[in-house]
CSV table of C-alpha atoms and ligand atoms in Angstrom, one decimal:
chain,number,residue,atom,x,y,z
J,1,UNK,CA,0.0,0.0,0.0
J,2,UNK,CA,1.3,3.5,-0.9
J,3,UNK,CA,2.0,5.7,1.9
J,4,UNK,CA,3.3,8.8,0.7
J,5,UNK,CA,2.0,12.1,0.9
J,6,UNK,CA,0.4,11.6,-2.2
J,7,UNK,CA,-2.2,9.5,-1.2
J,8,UNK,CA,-3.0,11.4,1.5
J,9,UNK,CA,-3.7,14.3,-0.4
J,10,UNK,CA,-5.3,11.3,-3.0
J,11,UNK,CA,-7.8,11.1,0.3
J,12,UNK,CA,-8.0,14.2,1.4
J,13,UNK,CA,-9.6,15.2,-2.4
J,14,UNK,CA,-12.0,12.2,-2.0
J,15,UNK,CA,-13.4,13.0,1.1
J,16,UNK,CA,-13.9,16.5,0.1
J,17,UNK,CA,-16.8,16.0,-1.9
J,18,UNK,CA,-18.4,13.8,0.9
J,19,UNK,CA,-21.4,16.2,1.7
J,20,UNK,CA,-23.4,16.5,4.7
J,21,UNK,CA,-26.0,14.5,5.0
J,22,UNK,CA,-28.4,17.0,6.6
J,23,UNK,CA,-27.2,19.9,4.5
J,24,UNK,CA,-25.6,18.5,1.3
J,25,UNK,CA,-24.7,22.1,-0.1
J,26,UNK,CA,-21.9,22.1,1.9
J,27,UNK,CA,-19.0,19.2,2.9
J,28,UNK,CA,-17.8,17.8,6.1
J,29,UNK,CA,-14.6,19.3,5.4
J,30,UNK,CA,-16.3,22.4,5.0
J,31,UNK,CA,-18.2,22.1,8.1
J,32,UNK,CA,-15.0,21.4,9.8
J,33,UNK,CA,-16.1,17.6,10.6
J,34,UNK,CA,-13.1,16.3,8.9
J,35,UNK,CA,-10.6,16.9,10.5
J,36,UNK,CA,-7.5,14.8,9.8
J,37,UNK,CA,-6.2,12.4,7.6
J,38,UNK,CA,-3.3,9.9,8.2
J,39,UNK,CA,-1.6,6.4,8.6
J,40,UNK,CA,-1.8,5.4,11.9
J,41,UNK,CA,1.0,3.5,13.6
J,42,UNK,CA,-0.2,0.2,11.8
J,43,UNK,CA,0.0,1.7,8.3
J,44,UNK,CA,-3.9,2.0,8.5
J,45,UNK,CA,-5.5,4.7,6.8
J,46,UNK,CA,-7.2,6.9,9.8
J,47,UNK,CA,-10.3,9.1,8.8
J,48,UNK,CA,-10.3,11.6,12.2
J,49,UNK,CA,-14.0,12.8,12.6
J,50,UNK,CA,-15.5,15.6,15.2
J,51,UNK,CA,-19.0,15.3,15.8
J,52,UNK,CA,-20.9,18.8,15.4
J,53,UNK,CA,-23.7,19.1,18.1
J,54,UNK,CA,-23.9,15.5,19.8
J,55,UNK,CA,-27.4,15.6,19.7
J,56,UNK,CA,-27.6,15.4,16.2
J,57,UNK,CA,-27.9,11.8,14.7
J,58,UNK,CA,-26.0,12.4,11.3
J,59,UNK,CA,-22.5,10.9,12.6
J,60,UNK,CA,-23.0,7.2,11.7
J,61,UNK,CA,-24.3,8.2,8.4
J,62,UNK,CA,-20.9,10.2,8.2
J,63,UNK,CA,-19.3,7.3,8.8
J,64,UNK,CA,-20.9,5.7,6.1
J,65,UNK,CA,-20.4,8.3,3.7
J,66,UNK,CA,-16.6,8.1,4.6
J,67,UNK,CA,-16.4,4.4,4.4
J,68,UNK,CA,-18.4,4.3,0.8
J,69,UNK,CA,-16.2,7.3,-0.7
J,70,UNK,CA,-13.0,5.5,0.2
J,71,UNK,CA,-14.3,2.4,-1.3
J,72,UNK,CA,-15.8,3.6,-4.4
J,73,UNK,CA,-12.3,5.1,-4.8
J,74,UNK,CA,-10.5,2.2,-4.5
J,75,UNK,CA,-8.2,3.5,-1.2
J,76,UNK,CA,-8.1,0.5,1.2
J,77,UNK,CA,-8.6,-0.7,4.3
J,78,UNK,CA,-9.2,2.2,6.5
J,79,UNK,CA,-10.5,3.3,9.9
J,80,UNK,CA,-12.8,6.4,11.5
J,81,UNK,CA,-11.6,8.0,14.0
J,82,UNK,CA,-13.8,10.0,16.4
J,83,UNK,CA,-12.4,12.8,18.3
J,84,UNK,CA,-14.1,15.0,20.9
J,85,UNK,CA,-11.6,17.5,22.2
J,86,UNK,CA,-11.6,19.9,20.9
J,87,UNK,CA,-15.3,20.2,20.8
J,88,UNK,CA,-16.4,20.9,17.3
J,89,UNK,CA,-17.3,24.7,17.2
J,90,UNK,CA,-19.2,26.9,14.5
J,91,UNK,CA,-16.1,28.9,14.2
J,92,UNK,CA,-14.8,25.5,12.0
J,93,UNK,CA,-17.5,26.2,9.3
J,94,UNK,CA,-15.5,27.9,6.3
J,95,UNK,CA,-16.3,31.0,5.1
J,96,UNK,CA,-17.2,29.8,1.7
J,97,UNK,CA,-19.3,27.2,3.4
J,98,UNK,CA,-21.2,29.7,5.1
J,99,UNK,CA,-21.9,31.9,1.6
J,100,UNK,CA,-23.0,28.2,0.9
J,101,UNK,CA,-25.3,28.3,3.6
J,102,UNK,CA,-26.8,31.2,3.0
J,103,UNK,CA,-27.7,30.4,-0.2
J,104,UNK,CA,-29.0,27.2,0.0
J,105,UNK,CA,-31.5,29.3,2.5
J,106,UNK,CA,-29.8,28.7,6.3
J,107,UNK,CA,-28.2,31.7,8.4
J,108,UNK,CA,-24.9,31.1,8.6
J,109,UNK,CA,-23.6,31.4,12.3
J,110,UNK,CA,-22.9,35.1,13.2
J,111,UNK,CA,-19.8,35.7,15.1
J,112,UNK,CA,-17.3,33.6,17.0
J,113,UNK,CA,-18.0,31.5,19.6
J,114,UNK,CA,-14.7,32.4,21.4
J,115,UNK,CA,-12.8,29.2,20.8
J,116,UNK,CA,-10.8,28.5,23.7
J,117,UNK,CA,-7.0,27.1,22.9
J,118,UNK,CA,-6.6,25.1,26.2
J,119,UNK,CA,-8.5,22.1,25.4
J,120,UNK,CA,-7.6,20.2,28.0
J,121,UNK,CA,-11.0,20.9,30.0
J,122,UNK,CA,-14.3,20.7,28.1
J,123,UNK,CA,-15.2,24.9,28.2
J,124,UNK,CA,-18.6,25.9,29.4
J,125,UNK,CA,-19.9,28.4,27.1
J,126,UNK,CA,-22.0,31.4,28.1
J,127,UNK,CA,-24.9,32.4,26.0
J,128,UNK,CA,-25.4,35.9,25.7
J,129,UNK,CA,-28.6,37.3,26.9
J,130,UNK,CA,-28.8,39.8,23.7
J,131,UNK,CA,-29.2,38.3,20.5
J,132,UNK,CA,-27.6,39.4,17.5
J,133,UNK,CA,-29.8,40.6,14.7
J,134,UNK,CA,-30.1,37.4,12.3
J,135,UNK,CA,-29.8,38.3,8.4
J,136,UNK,CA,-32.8,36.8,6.3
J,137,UNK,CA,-30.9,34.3,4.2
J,138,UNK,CA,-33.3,35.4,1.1
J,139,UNK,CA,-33.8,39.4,1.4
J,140,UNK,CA,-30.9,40.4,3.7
J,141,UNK,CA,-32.7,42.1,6.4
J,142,UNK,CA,-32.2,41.7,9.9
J,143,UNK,CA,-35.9,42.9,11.0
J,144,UNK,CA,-36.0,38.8,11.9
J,145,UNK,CA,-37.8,37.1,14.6
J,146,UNK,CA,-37.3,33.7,16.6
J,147,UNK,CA,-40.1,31.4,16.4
J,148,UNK,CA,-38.3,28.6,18.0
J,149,UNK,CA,-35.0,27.4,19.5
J,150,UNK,CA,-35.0,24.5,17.6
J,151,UNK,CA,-36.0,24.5,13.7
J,152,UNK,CA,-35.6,21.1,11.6
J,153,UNK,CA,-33.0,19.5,13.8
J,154,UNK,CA,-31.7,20.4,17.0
J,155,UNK,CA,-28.5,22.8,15.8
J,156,UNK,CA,-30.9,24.9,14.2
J,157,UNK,CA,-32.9,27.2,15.2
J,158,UNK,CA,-36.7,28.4,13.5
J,159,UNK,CA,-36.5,32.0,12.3
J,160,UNK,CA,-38.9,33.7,10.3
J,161,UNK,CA,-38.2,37.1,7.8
J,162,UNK,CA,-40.6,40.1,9.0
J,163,UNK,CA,-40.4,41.6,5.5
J,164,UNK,CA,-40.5,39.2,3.1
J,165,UNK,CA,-42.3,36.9,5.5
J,166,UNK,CA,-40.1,33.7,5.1
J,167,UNK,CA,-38.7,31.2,7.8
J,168,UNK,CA,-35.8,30.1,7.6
J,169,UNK,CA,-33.1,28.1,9.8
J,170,UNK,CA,-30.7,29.9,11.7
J,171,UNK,CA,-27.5,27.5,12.2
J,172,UNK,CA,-26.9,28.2,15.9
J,173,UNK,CA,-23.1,29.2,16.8
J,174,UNK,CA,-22.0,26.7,19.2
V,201,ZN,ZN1,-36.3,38.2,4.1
């Protein structure tokens, strides 16, 4: 089995396409799922996976996405690796992922969540009490109003547009 560089990179290009399986506009590597690729001490190829929110169900699928691009491809044996610290964070999602977003009709994230480099402890996070103003995904305006924390899975939440009247899902920073 070939274990240059090259076939990393050979791996690293098919698993780009892999999308999400909740949002398919955009790819795990995008969403900052993907996190690593590599041989592990074995020779083993090693997939390393973050889970976003762990509430949300779409990791196995991931998994199986992974293990069905590597085979179409022809790349071997291989393992997944799932890694929680550090916690998977909105501030992974790229920025061309989030014009992504936005078109495909979710709010990106606004802001950072802060990440925090000492990973050794699992941060708490503090929710502001004040929102931001979310941008309507379709028309742009921020005269938007909650309708529920959670939209159509848990990571989202349900907004809705005051002036062109829409809802929409908000991708909740985390
Ligand atoms: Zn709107």
């Amino acid at each position: 089995m070939d274990t240059t560089n090259a076939s990393i990179e050979r791996v690293w290009s098919v698993l780009e396409a892999v999308p999400d399986p909740e949002i398919p506009v955009v790819s795990i590597r995008e969403l900052g799922i993907l996190r690593d690729v590599r041989h592990g001490d074995d020779g083993v190829l090693e997939v390393v996976i973050t889970p976003t929110y762990s509430g949300c169900p779409a990791m196995s699928q991931i998994a199986e996405d992974i293990a069905q691009a590597i085979d179409d491809a022809g790349l071997g044996a291989h393992r997944i690796e799932t890694v929680l610290a550090p916690a998977w964070t909105t501030d992974w999602i790229t920025d061309e992922a989030r014009e992504k977003l936005r078109r495909y009709g979710i709010a990106p994230p606004t802001g950072a969540c802060g990440s925090i480099p000492d990973t050794s402890t699992k941060p708490i996070r503090f929710v502001p009490y004040k929102r931001e103003a979310i941008a309507c995904p379709r028309c742009g305006s921020t005269h938007t109003e909650r309708l529920a924390q959670f939209g159509s899975t848990a990571c989202k939440a349900l907004y809705r547009c005051v002036d062109c009247r829409e809802p929409f899902d908000y991708f909740k920073p985390y």
